[in-house]
Coordinates of C-alpha atoms and ligand atoms in Angstrom, one line a residue:
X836 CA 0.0 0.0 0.0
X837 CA 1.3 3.8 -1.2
X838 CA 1.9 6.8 1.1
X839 CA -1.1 7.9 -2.0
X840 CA -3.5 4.8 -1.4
X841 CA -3.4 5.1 2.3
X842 CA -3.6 8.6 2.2
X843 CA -7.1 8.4 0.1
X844 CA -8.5 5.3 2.4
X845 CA -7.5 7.3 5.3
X846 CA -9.7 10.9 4.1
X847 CA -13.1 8.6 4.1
X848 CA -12.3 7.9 7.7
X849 CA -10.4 10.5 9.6
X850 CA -11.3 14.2 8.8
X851 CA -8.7 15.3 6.3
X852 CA -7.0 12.3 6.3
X853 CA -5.2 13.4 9.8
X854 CA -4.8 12.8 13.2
X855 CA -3.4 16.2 13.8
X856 CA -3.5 18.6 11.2
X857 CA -0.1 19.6 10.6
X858 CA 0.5 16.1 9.4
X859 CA -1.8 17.3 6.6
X860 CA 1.3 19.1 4.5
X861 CA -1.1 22.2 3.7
X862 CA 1.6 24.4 4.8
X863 CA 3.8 23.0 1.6
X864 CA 1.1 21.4 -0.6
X865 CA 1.2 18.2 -2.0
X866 CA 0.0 14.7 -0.4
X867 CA 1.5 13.9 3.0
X868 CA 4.0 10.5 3.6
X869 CA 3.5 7.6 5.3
X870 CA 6.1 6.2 8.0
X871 CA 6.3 2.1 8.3
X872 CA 9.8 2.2 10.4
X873 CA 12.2 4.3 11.7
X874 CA 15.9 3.3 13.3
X875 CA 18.3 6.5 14.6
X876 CA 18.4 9.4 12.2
X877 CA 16.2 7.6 9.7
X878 CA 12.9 6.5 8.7
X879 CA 11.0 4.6 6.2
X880 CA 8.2 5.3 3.8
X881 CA 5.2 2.8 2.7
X882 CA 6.8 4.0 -0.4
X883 CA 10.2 2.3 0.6
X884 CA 12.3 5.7 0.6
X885 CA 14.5 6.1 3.2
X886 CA 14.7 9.8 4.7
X887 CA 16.8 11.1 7.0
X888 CA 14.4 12.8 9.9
X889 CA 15.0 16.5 10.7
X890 CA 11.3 16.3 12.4
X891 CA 11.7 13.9 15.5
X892 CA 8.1 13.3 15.8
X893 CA 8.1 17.5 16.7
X894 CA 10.8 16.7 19.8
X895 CA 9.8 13.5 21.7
X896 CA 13.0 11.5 19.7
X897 CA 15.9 13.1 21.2
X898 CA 17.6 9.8 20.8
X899 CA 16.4 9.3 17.7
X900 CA 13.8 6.3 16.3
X901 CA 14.1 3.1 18.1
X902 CA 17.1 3.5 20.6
X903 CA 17.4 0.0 22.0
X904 CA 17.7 0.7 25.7
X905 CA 14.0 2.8 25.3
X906 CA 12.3 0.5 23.2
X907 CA 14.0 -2.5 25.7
X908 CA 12.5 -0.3 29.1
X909 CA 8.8 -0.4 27.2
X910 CA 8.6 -3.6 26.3
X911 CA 9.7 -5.1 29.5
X912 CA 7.4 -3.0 31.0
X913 CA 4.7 -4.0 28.8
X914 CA 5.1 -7.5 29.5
X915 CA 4.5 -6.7 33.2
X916 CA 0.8 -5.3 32.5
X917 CA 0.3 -1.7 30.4
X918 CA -2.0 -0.1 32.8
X919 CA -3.7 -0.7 36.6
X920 CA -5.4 2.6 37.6
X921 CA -3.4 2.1 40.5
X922 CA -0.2 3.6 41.9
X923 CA 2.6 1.9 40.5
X924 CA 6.2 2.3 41.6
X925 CA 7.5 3.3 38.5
X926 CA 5.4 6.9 38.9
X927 CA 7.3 7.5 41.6
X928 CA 10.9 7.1 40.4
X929 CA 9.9 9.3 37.4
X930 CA 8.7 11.8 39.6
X931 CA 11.6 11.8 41.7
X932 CA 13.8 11.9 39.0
X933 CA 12.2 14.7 37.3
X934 CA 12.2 16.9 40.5
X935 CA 15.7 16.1 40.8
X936 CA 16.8 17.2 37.2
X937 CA 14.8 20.5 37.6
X938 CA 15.2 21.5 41.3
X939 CA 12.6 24.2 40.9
X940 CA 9.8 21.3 40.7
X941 CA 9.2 20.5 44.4
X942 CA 6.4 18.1 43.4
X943 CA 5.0 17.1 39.9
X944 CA 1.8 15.5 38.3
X945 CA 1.9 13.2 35.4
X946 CA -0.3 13.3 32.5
X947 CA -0.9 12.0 28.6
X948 CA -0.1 15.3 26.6
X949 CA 1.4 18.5 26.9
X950 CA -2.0 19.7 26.3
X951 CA -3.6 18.8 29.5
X952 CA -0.1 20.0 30.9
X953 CA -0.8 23.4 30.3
X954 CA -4.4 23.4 30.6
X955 CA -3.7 22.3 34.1
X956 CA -1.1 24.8 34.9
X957 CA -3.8 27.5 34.2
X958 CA -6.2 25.9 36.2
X959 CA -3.9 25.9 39.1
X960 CA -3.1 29.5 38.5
X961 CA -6.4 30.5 38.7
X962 CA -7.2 28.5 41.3
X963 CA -4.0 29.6 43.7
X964 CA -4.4 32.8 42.6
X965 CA -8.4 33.3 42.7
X966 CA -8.2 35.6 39.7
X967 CA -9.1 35.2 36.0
X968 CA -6.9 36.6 33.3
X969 CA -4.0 35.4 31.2
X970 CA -1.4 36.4 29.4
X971 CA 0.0 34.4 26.6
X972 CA 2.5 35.7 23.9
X973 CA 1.2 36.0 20.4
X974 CA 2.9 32.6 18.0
X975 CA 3.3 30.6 21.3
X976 CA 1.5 27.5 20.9
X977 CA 0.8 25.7 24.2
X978 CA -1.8 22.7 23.2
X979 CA -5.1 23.2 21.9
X980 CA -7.2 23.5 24.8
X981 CA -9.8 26.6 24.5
X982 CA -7.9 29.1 25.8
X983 CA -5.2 28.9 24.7
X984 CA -6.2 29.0 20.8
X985 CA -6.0 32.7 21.2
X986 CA -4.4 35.0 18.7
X987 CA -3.5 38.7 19.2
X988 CA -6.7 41.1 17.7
X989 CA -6.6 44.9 17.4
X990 CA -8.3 44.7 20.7
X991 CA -5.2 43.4 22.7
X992 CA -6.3 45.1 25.8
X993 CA -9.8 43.9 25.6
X994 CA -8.9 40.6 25.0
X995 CA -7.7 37.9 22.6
X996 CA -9.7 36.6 19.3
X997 CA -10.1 33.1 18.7
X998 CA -7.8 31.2 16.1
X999 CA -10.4 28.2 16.3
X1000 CA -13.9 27.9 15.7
X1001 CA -16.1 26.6 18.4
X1002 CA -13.7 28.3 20.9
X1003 CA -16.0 30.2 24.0
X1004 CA -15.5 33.8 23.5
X1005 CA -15.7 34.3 26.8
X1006 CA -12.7 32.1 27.3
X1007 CA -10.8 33.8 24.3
X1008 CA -11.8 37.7 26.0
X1009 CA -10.0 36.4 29.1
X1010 CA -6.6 36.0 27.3
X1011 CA -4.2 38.7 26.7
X1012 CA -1.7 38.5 23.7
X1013 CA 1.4 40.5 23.5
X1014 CA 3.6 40.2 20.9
X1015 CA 6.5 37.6 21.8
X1016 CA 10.0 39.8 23.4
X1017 CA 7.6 42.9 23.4
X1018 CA 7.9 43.5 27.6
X1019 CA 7.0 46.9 26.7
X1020 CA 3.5 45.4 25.4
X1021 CA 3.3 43.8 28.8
X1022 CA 4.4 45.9 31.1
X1023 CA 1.2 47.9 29.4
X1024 CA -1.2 45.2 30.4
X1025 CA 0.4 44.7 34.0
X1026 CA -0.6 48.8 34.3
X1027 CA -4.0 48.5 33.4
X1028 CA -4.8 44.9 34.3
X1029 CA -2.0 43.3 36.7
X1030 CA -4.5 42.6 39.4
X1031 CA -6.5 40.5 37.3
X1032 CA -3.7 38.2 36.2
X1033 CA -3.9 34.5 37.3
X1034 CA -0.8 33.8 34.9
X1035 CA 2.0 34.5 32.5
X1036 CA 2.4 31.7 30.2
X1037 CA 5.4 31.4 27.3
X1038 CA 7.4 28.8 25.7
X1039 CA 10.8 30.3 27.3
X1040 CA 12.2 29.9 24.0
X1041 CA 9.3 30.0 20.6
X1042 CA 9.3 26.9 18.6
X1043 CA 5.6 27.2 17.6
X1044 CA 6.1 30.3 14.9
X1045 CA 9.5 29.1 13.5
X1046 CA 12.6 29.0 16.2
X1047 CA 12.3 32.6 17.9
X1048 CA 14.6 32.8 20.9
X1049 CA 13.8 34.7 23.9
X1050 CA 15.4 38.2 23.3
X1051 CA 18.2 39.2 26.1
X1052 CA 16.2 40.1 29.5
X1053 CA 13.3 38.7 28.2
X1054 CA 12.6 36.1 30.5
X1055 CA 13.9 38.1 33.3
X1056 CA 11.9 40.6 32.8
X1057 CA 8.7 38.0 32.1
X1058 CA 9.6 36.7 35.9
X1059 CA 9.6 40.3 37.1
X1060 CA 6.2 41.4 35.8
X1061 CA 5.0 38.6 37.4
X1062 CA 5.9 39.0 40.8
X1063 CA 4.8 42.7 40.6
X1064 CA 1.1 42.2 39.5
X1065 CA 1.1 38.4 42.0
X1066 CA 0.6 36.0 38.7
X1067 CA 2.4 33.2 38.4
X1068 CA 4.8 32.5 35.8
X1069 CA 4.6 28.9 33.6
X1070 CA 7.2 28.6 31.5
X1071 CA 6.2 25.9 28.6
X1072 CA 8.8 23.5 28.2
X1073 CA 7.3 20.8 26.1
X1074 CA 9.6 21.0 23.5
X1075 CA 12.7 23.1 25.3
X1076 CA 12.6 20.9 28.1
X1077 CA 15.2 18.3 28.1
X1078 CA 16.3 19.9 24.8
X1079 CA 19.0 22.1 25.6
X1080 CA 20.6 20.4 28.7
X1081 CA 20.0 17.3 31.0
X1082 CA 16.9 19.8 32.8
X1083 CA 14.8 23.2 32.1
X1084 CA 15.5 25.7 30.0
X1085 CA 14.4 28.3 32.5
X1086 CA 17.6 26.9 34.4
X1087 CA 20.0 27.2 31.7
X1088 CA 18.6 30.9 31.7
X1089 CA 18.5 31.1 35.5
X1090 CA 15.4 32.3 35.4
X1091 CA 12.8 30.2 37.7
X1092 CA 9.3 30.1 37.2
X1093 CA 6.4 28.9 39.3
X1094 CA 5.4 26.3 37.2
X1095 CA 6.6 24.3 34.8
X1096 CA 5.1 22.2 31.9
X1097 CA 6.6 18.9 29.9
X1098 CA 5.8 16.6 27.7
X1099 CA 8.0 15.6 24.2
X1100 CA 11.0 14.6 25.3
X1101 CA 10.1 13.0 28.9
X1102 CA 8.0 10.5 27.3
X1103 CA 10.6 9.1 25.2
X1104 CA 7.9 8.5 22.2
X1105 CA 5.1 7.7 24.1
X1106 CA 1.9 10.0 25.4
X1107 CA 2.9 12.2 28.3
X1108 CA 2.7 15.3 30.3
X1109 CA 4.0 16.9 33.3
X1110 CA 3.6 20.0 35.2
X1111 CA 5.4 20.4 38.4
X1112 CA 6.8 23.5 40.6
X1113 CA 6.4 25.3 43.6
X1114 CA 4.9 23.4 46.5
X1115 CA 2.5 25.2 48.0
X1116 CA 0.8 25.8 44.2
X1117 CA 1.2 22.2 43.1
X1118 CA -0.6 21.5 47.0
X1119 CA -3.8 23.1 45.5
X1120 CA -4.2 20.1 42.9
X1121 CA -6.8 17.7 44.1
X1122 CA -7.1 14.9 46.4
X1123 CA -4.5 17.8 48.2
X1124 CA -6.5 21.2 47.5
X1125 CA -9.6 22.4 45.5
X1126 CA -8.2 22.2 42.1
X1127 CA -9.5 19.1 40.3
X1128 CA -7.7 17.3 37.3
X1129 CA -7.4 13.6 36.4
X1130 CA -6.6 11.0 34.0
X1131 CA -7.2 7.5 33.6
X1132 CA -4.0 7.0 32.1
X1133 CA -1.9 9.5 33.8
X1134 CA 1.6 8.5 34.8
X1135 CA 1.4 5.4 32.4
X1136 CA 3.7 2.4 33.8
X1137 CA 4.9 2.1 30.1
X1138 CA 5.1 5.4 29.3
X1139 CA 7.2 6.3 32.3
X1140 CA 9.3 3.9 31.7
X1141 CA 10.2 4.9 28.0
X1142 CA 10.4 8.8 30.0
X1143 CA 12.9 6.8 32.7
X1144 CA 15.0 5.1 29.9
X1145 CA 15.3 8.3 27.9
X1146 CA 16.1 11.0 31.0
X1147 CA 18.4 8.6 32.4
X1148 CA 20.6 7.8 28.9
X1149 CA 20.3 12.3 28.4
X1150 CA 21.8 12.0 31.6
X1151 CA 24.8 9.6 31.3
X1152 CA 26.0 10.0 27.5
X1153 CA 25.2 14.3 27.7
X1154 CA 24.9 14.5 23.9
X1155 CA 23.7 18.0 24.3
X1156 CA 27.1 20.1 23.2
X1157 CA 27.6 17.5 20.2
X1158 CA 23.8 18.2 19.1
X1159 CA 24.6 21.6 19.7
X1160 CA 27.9 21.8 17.4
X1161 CA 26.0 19.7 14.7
X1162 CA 23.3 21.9 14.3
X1163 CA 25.4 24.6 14.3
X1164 CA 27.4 23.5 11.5
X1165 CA 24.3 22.9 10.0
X1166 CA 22.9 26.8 10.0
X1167 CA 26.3 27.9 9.2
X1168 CA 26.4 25.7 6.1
X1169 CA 22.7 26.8 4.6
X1170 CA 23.6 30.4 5.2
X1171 CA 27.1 30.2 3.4
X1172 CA 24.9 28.6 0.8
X1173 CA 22.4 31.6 0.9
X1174 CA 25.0 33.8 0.4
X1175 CA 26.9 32.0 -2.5
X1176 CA 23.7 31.6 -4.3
X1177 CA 22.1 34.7 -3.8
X1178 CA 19.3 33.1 -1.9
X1179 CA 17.3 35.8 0.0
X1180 CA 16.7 33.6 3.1
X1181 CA 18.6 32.1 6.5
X1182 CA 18.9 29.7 9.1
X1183 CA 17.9 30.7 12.7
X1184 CA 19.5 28.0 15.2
X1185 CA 19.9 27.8 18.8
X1186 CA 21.2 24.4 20.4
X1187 CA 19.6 21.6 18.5
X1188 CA 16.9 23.5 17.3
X1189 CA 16.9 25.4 13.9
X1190 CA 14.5 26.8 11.2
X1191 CA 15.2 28.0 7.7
X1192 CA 13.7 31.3 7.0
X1193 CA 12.7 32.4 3.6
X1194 CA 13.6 36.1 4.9
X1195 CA 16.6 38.2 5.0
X1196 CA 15.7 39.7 8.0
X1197 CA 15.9 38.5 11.3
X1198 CA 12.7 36.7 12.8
X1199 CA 12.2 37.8 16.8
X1200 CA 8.5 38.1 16.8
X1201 CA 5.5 36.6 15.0
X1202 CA 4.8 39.5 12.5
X1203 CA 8.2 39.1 11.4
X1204 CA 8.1 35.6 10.9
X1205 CA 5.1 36.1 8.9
X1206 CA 7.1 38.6 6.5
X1207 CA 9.1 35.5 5.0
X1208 CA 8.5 33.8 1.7
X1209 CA 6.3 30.5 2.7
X1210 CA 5.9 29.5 -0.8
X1211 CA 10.0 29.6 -1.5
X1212 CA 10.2 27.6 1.8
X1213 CA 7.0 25.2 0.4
X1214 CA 9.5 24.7 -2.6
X1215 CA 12.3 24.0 -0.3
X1216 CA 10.5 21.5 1.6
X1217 CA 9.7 19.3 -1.3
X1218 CA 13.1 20.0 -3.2
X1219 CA 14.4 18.5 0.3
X1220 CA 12.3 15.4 0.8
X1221 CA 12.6 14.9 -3.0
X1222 CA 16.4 14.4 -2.1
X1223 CA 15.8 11.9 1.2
X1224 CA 15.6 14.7 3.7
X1225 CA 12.6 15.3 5.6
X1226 CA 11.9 18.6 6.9
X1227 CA 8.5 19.6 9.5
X1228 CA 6.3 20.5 6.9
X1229 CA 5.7 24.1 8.0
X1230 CA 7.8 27.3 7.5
X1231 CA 6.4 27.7 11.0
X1232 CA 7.9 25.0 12.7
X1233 CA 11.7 24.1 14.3
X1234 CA 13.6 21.3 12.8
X1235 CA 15.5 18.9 15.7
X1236 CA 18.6 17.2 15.7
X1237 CA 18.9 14.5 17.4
X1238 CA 21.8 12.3 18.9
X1239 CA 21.6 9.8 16.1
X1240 CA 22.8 12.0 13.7
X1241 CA 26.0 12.2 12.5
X1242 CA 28.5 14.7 11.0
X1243 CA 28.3 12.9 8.1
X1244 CA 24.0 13.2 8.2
X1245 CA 24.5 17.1 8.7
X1246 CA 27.1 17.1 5.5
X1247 CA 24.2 14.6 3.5
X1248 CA 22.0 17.1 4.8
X1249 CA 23.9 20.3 3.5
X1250 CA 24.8 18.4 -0.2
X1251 CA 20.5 18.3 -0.4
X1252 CA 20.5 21.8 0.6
X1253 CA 22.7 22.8 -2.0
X1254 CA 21.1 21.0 -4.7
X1255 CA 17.8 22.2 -3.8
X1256 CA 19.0 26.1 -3.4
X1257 CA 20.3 26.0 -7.0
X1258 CA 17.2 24.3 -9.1
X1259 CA 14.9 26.5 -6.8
Ligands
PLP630 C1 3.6 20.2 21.4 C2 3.4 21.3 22.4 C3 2.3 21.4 23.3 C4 1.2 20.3 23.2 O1 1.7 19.1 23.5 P1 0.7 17.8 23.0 O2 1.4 16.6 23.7 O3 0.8 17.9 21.6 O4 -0.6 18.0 23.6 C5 2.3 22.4 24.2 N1 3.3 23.3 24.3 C6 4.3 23.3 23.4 C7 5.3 24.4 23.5 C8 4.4 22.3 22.4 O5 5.4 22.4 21.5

């Protein structure tokens, strides 16, 4: 069966063909591709290509497809029972181990997705805090839960629009969306509104609008808003946690929020969520306090233990500076190219994380990430896969490396990127 036949079985039975709609390529056209396998840095197609995978499953495979000790930890845990709606002891180690990777969790709740992850750090916020009001940056994506599918309208101060049908607009009025490294923006709505604020919420460095890192002071000044209006800040780190370093990205920064949120990485491939923090907020979750959330499936026996596996290799083999230097020499070698070719467009990077901009100007916000050419990067896209190298499918979307890639992927990688540059 064809990435094409499956494809068309699939759109009778799954609306658009999807099970989440970026998977859908309508940000580069053409018909999406079906995965049958995937082993380190590659993957296979029902078509039988091989591609080398600059997506990751957007972050989870840090280790790339298949390590052995992960795919070992789940299937031994499998075999022991895959879930008891009881406490298992497994839960506990995870927990202990994340709290002691990111000393600014003093307790954490497991979940499935990094959507309920956020959703319940709001919750909490509002509960600990008793107000209403929250402030999310504009091109941060945090999940899909109702408020939070929010984009900036003329009417910043009076609220957020929806960017979904069948979001409440009551929900949506109740968000507030400044531009991303605008504190100026935000210092405006701490003015007027500060002591309605139940939360500041950001992705401490964006990877929802293209890779947008957090301008100097950014987050430091995010922190101290925060403690002048009494809201609580949640950093979103389900795709920079674990990413840059064996921990947070707030710690690399040294910045330290009240909450925390995970998910990607920490389930090594498999569904999960996390949001941990200060005690006496994370007391407020039920049975503890008044704030309810639940989940038959939270804390997973063989989820945690694909989590345990993967925190604990990130740990021992630290593969974070040679990610780091790969997809630097990665950025460096597409911009050279830019140059040499005349191409107006570069590559943003920051640790393992990088996105190729059809724009000559630096991308720090939204708006200017919109500016860039997303049918040259459509073109790109396809010229790419066309030559064994699969990109996200999205101009607004990061590309990972992982630890299974080599030099000699990036330099693959890089040959593809020159081909493509010149027939585009
Ligand atoms: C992916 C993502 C989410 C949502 O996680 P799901 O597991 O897809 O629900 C939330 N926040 C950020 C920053 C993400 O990248």
């Amino acid at each position: 069966m064809t990435s094409k036949e499956l494809f068309s079985r699939a759109k009778k039975v799954i609306p658009g063909g999807v099970n989440s709609p970026v998977r859908a390529f309508n940000g580069v056209g053409g018909d999406p591709v079906y995965m049958v396998s995937g082993k380190g840095s590659r993957m296979t197609t029902a078509d039988g290509a091989t591609l080398l995978d600059f997506c990751g499953s957007w972050g989870p495979l840090i280790l790339g497809h298949a390590r052995a000790e992960v795919v070992e930890a789940i299937c031994k845990a499998a075999c022991e029972g895959t879930s008891f709606g009881t406490n298992t002891p497994r839960e506990v180690e995870f927990a202990e181990l994340l709290c002691s990777m990111i000393p600014s969790m003093k307790m954490v709740r497991l979940m499935s997705s990094g959507t309920e992850a956020t959703m319940t750090a709001l919750r909490l916020a509002r509960g600990y805090t008793g107000r209403r009001k929250i402030v999310k940056f504009d091109g941060c994506y945090h999940g899909h839960a109702d408020y939070l599918l929010v984009a900036a309208g003329s009417g910043l101060l009076t609220g957020g629009i929806t960017s979904s049908a069948g979001v409440s607009p009551a929900a949506a009025a109740e968000v507030l969306v400044p531009p991303y490294n605008d504190l100026a923006a935000l210092n405006e709505l701490i003015r007027t509104q500060g002591d309605e604020i139940a939360a500041i919420i950001v992705e401490p460095i964006a990877a929802n609008m293209g890779l947008v890192p957090p301008a100097p002071g950014f987050l430091a000044g995010l922190r101290d808003a925060a403690d002048r209006c009494g809201a609580l800040l949640i950093f979103d780190e389900v795709i920079t946690g674990f990413r840059m370093g064996p921990g947070s990205y707030g710690m690399l920064a040294g910045v330290t929020p009240d909450l925390t949120c995970l998910g990607k990485i920490v389930g090594g491939g498999l569904p999960i969520g996390a949001v941990g923090g200060r005690e006496d907020v994370m007391s407020k979750l039920a049975p503890l306090g008044p704030v309810y959330q639940a989940g038959t499936l939270s804390g997973n026996p063989v989820a945690v233990a694909s989590g345990i596996a993967t925190l604990n290799l990130l740990r021992k083999e630290n593969p974070y500076p040679e990610m780091e230097r790969r997809c630097r020499t990665l950025a460096e070698g597409v911009n050279a190219l830019a140059r040499t070719l005349g191409v107006p467009m570069h590559c943003a990077a920051k640790g393992s994380l990088f996105t190729p901009y059809f724009c000559p100007h630096a991308v720090n916000s939204l708006a200017d990430a919109k500016r860039c050419d997303t049918k040259a990067h459509a073109a790109f896209f396809h010229a790419m896969l066309d030559r064994g190298i699969y990109l996200p499918p999205s101009q607004f979307e990061v590309g990972f490396v992982s630890a299974a890639h080599s030099d000699s992927d990036i330099q693959i990688f890089l040959r593809a990127a020159a081909d493509a540059l010149k027939s585009g």
